Each structure stands twice: as C-alpha cells, then as structure tokens.
GROMACS .gro file of N, CA and C in nm:
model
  381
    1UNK      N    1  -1.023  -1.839  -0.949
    1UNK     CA    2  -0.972  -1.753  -0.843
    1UNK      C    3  -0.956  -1.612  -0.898
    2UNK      N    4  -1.023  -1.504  -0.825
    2UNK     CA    5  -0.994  -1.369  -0.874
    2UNK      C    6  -0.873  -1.328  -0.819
    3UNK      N    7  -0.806  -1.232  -0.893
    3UNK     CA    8  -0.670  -1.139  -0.872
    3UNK      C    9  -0.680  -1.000  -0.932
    4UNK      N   10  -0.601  -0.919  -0.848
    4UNK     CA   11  -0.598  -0.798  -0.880
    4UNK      C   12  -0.496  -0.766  -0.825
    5UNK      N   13  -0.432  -0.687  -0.895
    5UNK     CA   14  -0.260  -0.669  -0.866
    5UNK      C   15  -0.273  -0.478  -0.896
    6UNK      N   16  -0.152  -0.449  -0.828
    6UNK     CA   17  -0.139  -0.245  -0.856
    6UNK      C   18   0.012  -0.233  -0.800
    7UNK      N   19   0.036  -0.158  -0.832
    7UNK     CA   20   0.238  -0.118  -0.796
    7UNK      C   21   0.190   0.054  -0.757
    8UNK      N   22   0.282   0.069  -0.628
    8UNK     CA   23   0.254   0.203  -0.566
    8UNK      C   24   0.415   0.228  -0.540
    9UNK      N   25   0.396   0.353  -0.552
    9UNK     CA   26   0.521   0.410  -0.506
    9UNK      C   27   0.529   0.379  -0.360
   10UNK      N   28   0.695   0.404  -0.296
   10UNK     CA   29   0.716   0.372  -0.174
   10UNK      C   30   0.742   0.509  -0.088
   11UNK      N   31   0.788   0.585  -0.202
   11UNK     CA   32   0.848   0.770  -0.190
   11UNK      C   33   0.730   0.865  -0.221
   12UNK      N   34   0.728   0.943  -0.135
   12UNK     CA   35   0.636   1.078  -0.185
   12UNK      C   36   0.658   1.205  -0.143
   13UNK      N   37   0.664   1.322  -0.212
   13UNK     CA   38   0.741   1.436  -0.196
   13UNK      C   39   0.639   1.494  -0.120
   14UNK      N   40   0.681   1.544  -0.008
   14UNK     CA   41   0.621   1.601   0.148
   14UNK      C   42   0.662   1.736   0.173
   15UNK      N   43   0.578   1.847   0.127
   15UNK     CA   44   0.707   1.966   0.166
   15UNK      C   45   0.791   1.993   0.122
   16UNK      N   46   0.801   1.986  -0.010
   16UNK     CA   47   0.923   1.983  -0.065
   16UNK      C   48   1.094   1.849  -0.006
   17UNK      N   49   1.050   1.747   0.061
   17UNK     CA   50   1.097   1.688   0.084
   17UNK      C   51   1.033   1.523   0.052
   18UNK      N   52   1.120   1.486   0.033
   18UNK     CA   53   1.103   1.292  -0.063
   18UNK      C   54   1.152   1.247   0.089
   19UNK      N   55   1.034   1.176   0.109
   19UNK     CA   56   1.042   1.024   0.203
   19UNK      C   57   0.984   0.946   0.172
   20UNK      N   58   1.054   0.810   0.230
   20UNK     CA   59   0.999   0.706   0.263
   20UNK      C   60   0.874   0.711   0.346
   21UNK      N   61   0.768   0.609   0.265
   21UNK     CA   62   0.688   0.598   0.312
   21UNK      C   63   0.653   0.424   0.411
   22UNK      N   64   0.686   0.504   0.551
   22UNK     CA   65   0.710   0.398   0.676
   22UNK      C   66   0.677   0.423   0.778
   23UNK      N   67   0.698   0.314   0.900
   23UNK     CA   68   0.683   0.345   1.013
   23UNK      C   69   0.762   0.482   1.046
   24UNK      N   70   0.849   0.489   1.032
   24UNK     CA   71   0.932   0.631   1.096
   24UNK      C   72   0.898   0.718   1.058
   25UNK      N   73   0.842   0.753   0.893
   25UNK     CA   74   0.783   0.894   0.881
   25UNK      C   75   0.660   0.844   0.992
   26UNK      N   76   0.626   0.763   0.963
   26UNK     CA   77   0.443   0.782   1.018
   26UNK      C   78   0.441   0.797   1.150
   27UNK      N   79   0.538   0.779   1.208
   27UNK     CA   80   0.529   0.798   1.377
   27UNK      C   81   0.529   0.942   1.385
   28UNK      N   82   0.632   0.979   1.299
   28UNK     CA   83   0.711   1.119   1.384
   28UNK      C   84   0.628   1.241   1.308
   29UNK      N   85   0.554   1.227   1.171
   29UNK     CA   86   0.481   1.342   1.151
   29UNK      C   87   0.352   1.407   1.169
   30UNK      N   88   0.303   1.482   1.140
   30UNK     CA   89   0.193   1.586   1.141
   30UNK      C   90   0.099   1.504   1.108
   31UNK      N   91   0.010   1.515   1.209
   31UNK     CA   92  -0.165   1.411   1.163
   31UNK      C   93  -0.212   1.472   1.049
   32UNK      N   94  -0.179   1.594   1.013
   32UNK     CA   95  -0.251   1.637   0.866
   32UNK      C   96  -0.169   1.607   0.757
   33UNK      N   97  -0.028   1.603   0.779
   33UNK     CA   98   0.043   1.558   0.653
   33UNK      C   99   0.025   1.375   0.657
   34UNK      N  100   0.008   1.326   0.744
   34UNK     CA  101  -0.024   1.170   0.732
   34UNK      C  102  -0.138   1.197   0.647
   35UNK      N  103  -0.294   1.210   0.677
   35UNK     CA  104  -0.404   1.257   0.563
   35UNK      C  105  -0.361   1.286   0.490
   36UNK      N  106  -0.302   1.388   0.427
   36UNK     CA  107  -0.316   1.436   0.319
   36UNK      C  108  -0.241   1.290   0.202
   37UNK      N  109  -0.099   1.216   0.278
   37UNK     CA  110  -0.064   1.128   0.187
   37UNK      C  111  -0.157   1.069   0.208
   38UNK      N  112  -0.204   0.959   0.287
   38UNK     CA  113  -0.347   0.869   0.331
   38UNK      C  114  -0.454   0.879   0.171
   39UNK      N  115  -0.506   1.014   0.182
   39UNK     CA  116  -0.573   1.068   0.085
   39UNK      C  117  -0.510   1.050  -0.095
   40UNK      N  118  -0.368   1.126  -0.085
   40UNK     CA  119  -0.284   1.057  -0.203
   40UNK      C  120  -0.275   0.956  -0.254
   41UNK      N  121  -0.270   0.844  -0.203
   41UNK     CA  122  -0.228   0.742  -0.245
   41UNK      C  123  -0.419   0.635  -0.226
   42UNK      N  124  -0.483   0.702  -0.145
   42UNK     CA  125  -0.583   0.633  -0.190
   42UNK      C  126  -0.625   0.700  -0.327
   43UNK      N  127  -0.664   0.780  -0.359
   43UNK     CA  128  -0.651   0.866  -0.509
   43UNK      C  129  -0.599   0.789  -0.610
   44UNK      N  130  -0.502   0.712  -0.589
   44UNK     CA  131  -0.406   0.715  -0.714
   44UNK      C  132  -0.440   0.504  -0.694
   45UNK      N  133  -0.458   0.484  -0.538
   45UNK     CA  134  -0.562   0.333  -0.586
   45UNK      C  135  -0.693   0.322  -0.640
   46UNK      N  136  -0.732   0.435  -0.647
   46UNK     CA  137  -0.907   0.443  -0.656
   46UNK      C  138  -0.855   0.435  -0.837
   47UNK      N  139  -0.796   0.575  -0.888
   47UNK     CA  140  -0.809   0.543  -1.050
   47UNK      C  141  -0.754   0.415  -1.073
   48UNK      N  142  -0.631   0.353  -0.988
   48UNK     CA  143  -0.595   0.224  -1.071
   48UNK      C  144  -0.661   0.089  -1.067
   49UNK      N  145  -0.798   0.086  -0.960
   49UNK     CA  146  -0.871   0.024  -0.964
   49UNK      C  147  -1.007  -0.001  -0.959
   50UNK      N  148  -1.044   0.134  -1.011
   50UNK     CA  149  -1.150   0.139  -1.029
   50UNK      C  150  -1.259   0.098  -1.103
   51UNK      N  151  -1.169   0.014  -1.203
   51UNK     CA  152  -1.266  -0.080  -1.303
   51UNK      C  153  -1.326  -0.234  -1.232
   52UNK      N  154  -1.209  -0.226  -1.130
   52UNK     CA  155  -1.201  -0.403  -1.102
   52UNK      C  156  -1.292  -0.401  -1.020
   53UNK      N  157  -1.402  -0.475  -1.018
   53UNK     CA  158  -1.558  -0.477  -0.980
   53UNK      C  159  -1.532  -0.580  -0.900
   54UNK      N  160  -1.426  -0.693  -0.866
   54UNK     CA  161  -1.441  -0.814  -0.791
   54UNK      C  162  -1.492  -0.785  -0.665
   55UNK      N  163  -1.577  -0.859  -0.573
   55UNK     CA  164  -1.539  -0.811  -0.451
   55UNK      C  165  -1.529  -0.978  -0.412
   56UNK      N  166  -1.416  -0.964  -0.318
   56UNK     CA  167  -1.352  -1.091  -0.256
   56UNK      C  168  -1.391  -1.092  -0.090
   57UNK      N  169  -1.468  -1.238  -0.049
   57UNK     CA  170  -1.502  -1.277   0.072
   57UNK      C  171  -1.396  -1.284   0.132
   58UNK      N  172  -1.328  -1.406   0.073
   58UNK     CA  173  -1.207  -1.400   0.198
   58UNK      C  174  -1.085  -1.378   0.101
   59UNK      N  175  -1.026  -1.336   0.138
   59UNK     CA  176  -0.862  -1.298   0.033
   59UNK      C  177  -0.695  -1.306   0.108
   60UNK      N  178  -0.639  -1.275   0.030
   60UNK     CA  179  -0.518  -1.273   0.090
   60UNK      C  180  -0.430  -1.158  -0.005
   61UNK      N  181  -0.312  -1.087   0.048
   61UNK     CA  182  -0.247  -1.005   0.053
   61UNK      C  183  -0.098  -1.067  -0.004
   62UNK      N  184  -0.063  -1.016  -0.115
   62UNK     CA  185   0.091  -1.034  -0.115
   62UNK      C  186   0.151  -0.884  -0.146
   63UNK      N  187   0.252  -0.847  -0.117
   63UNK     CA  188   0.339  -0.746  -0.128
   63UNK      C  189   0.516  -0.714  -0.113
   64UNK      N  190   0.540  -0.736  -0.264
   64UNK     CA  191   0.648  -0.752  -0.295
   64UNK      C  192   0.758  -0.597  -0.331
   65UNK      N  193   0.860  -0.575  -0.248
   65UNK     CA  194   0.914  -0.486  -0.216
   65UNK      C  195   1.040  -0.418  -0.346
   66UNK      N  196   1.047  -0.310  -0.392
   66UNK     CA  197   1.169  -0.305  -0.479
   66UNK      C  198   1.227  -0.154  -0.375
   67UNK      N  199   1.358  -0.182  -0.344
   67UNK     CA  200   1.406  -0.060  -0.237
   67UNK      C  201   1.480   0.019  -0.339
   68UNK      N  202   1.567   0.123  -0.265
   68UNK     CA  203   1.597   0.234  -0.384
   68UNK      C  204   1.770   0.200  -0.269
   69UNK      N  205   1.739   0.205  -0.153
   69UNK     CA  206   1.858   0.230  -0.080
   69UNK      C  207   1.839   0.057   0.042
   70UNK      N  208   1.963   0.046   0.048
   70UNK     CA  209   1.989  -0.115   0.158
   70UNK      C  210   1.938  -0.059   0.319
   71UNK      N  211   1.924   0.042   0.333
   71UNK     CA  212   1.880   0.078   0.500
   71UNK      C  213   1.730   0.054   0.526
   72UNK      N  214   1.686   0.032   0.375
   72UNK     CA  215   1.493   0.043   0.402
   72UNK      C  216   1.425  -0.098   0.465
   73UNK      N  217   1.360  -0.087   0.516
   73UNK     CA  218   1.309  -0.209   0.635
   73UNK      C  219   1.169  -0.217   0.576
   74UNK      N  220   1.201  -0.349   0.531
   74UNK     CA  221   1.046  -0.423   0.463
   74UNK      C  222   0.944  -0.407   0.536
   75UNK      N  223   0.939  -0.459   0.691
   75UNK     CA  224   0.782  -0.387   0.723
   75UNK      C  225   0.752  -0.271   0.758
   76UNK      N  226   0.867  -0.179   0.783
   76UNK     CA  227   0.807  -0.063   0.837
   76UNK      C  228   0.749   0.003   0.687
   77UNK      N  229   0.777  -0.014   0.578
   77UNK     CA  230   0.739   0.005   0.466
   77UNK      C  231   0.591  -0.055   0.469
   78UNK      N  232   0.601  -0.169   0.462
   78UNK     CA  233   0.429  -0.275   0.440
   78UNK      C  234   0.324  -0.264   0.525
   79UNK      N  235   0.356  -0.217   0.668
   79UNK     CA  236   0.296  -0.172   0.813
   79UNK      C  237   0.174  -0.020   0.732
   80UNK      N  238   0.272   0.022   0.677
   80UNK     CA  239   0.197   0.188   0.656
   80UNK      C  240   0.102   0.165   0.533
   81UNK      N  241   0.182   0.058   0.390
   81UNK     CA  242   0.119   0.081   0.310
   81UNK      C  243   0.021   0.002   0.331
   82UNK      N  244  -0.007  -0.114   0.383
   82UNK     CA  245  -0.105  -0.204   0.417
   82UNK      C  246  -0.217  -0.150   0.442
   83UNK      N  247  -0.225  -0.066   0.537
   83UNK     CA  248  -0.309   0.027   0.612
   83UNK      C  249  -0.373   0.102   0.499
   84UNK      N  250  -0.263   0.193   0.414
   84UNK     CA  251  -0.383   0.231   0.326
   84UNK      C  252  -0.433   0.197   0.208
   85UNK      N  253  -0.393   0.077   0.152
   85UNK     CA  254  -0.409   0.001   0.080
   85UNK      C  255  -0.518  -0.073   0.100
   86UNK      N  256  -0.535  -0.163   0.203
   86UNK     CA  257  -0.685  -0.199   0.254
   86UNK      C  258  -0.814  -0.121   0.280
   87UNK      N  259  -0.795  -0.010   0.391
   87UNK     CA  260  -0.897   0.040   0.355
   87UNK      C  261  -0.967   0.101   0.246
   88UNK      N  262  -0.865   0.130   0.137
   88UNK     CA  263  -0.883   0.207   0.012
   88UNK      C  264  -0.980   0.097  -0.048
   89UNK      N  265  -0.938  -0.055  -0.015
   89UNK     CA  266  -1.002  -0.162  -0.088
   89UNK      C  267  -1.179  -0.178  -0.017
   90UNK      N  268  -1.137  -0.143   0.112
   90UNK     CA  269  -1.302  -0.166   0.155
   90UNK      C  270  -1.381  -0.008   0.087
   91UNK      N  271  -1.358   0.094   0.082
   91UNK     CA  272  -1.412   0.202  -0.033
   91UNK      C  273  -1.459   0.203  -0.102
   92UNK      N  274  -1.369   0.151  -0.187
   92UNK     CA  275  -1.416   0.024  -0.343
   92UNK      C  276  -1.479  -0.061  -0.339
   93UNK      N  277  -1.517  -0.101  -0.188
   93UNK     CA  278  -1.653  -0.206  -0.225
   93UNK      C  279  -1.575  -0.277  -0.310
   94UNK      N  280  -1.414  -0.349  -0.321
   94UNK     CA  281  -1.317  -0.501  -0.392
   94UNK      C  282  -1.344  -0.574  -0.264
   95UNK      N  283  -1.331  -0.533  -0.133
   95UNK     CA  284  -1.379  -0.617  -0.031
   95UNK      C  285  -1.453  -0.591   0.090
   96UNK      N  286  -1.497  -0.657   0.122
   96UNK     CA  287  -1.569  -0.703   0.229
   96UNK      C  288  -1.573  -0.628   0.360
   97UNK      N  289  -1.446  -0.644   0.436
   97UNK     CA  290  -1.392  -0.539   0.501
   97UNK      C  291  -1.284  -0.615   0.550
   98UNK      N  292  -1.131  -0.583   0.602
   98UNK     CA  293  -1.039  -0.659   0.615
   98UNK      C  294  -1.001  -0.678   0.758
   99UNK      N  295  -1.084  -0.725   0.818
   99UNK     CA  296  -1.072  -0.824   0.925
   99UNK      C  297  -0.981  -0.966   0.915
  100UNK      N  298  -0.955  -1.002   1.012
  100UNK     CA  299  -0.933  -1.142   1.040
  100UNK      C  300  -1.036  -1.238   0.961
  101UNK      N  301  -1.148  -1.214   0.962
  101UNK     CA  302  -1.243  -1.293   0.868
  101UNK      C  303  -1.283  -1.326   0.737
  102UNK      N  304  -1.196  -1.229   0.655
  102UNK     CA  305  -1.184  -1.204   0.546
  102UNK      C  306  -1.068  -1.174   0.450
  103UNK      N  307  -0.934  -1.102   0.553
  103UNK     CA  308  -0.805  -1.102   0.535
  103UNK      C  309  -0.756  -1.228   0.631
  104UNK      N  310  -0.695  -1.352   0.519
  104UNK     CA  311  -0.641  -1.443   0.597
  104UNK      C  312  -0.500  -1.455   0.617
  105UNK      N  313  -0.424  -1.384   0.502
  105UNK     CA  314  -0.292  -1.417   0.519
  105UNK      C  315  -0.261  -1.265   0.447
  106UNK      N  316  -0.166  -1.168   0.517
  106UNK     CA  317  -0.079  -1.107   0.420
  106UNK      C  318   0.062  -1.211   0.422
  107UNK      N  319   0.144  -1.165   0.307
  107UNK     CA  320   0.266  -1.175   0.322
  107UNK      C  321   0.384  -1.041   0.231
  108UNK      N  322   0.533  -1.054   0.276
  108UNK     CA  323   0.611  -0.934   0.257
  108UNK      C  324   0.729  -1.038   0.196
  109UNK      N  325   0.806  -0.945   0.100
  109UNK     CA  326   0.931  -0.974   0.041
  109UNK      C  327   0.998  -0.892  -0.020
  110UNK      N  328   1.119  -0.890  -0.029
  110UNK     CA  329   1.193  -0.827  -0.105
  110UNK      C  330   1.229  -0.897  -0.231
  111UNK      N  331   1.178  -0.821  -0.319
  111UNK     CA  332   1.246  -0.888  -0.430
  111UNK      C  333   1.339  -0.866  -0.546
  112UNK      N  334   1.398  -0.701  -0.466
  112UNK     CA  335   1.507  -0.636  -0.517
  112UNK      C  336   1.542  -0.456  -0.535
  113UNK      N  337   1.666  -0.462  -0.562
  113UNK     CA  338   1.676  -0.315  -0.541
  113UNK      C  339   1.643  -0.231  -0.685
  114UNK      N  340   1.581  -0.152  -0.660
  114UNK     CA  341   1.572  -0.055  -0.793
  114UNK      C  342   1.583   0.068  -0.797
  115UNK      N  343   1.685   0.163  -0.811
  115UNK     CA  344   1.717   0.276  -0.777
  115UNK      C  345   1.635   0.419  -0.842
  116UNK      N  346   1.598   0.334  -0.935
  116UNK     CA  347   1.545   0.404  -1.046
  116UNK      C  348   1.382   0.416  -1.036
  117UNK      N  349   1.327   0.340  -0.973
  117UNK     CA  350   1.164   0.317  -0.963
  117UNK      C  351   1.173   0.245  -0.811
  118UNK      N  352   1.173   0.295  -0.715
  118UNK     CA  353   1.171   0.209  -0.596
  118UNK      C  354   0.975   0.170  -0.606
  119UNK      N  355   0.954   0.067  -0.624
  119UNK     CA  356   0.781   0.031  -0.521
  119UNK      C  357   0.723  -0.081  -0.445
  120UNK      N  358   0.610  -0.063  -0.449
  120UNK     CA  359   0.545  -0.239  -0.410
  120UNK      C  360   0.447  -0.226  -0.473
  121UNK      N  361   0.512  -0.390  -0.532
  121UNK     CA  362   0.415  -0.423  -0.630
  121UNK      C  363   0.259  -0.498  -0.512
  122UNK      N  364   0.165  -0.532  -0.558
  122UNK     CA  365   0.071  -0.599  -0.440
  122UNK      C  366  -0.001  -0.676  -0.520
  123UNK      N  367  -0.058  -0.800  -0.444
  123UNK     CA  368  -0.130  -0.861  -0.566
  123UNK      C  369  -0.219  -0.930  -0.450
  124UNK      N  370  -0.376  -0.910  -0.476
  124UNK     CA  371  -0.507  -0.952  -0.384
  124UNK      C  372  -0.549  -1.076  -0.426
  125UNK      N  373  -0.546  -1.212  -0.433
  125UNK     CA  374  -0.633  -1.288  -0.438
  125UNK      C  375  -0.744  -1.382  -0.346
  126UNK      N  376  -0.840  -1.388  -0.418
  126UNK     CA  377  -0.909  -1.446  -0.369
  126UNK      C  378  -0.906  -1.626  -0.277
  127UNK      N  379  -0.953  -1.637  -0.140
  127UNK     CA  380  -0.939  -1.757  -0.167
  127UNK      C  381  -1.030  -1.869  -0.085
   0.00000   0.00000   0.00000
C-alpha cells in the first residue's frame, strides 16, 4: 500500500493580518486574496512533494487537526484545506483526479491543541 503524508499550516499572514485558514475567511474574502493563498500553499505542497512519484487510482484522505485556540471548527478548517490540497495532488500527477471514483473516503479529527505550531497533519493512502 502506498502513503504519503505532509503537515500544512492552518494560519497564514494575509495583509499583515494572521488567519485561520476556513470556511469563514473563505466566504467573506477577496477572490484575489483566496488565489494568492490557493497559490501559497500549493507552492509549499508542490516542494514537499515533489519527489513522491506515486500516483494512486483509488485513495483515501486522512486529516488530522492540531488547533491553536478551542473556537476553531474542524471542518470549516478541512472544507478549505481539502480543496487545495487535492487539486495540488492532481498537478502532481500523485493522482488521478479526485472524484468520487478515485477519492473514496476522506476523514477529519482532532487530535489536539498546540499553541505553538497549530496544523494538519494529512496522510494519502492508497487503496
């Protein structure tokens, strides 16, 4: 079974301002500041996986949550990063393309607070 795992930040400084990266920024801001993070953070998946040559037919999604503060809401967090996390993966030619036919299961958790490094960790396997 192939795996490939990456930890992303959850925060990114916008304007001189640190948010959460979620449904609520993503509703309420600027279609160019959405791109420009969109663009960020695919950047920063492309170098961290750019060696990993797998490409996976059908796979599955895990994504495990570390919060910084108790108000943060697991999916509006996983909703946004999912989004660019996958397509970053169909880019990379790691998969297929993430349909229903090929993405069979994500899943979300918390698995603790960290004030100091808030992220999500993610881990792709094959299956």
């Amino acid at each position: 079974m192939e795996t490939i795992s990456i930890t992303l930040p959850i925060y990114q400084t916008i304007n001189g301002k640190t948010v959460l990266i979620g449904l609520n920024w993503y509703r309420n801001d600027h279609y160019q500041v959405l791109n420009k993070i969109k663009r960020l953070y695919s950047q920063e998946i492309f170098l961290k996986l750019r060696r990993d040559k797998a490409v996976f037919g059908m796979y599955c999604v895990e994504y495990n949550l570390y919060y910084k503060n108790s108000s943060c809401d697991l999916m509006n967090v996983v909703a946004v990063i999912d989004k660019f996390f996958q397509d970053a993966l169909q880019k990379l030619k790691i998969v297929i393309n993430d349909n229903v036919k090929h993405c069979c299961n994500v899943s979300s958790r918390v698995i603790g607070q960290d004030k100091i490094n808030p992220r999500i960790e993610i881990i792709v396997r094959s299956i």
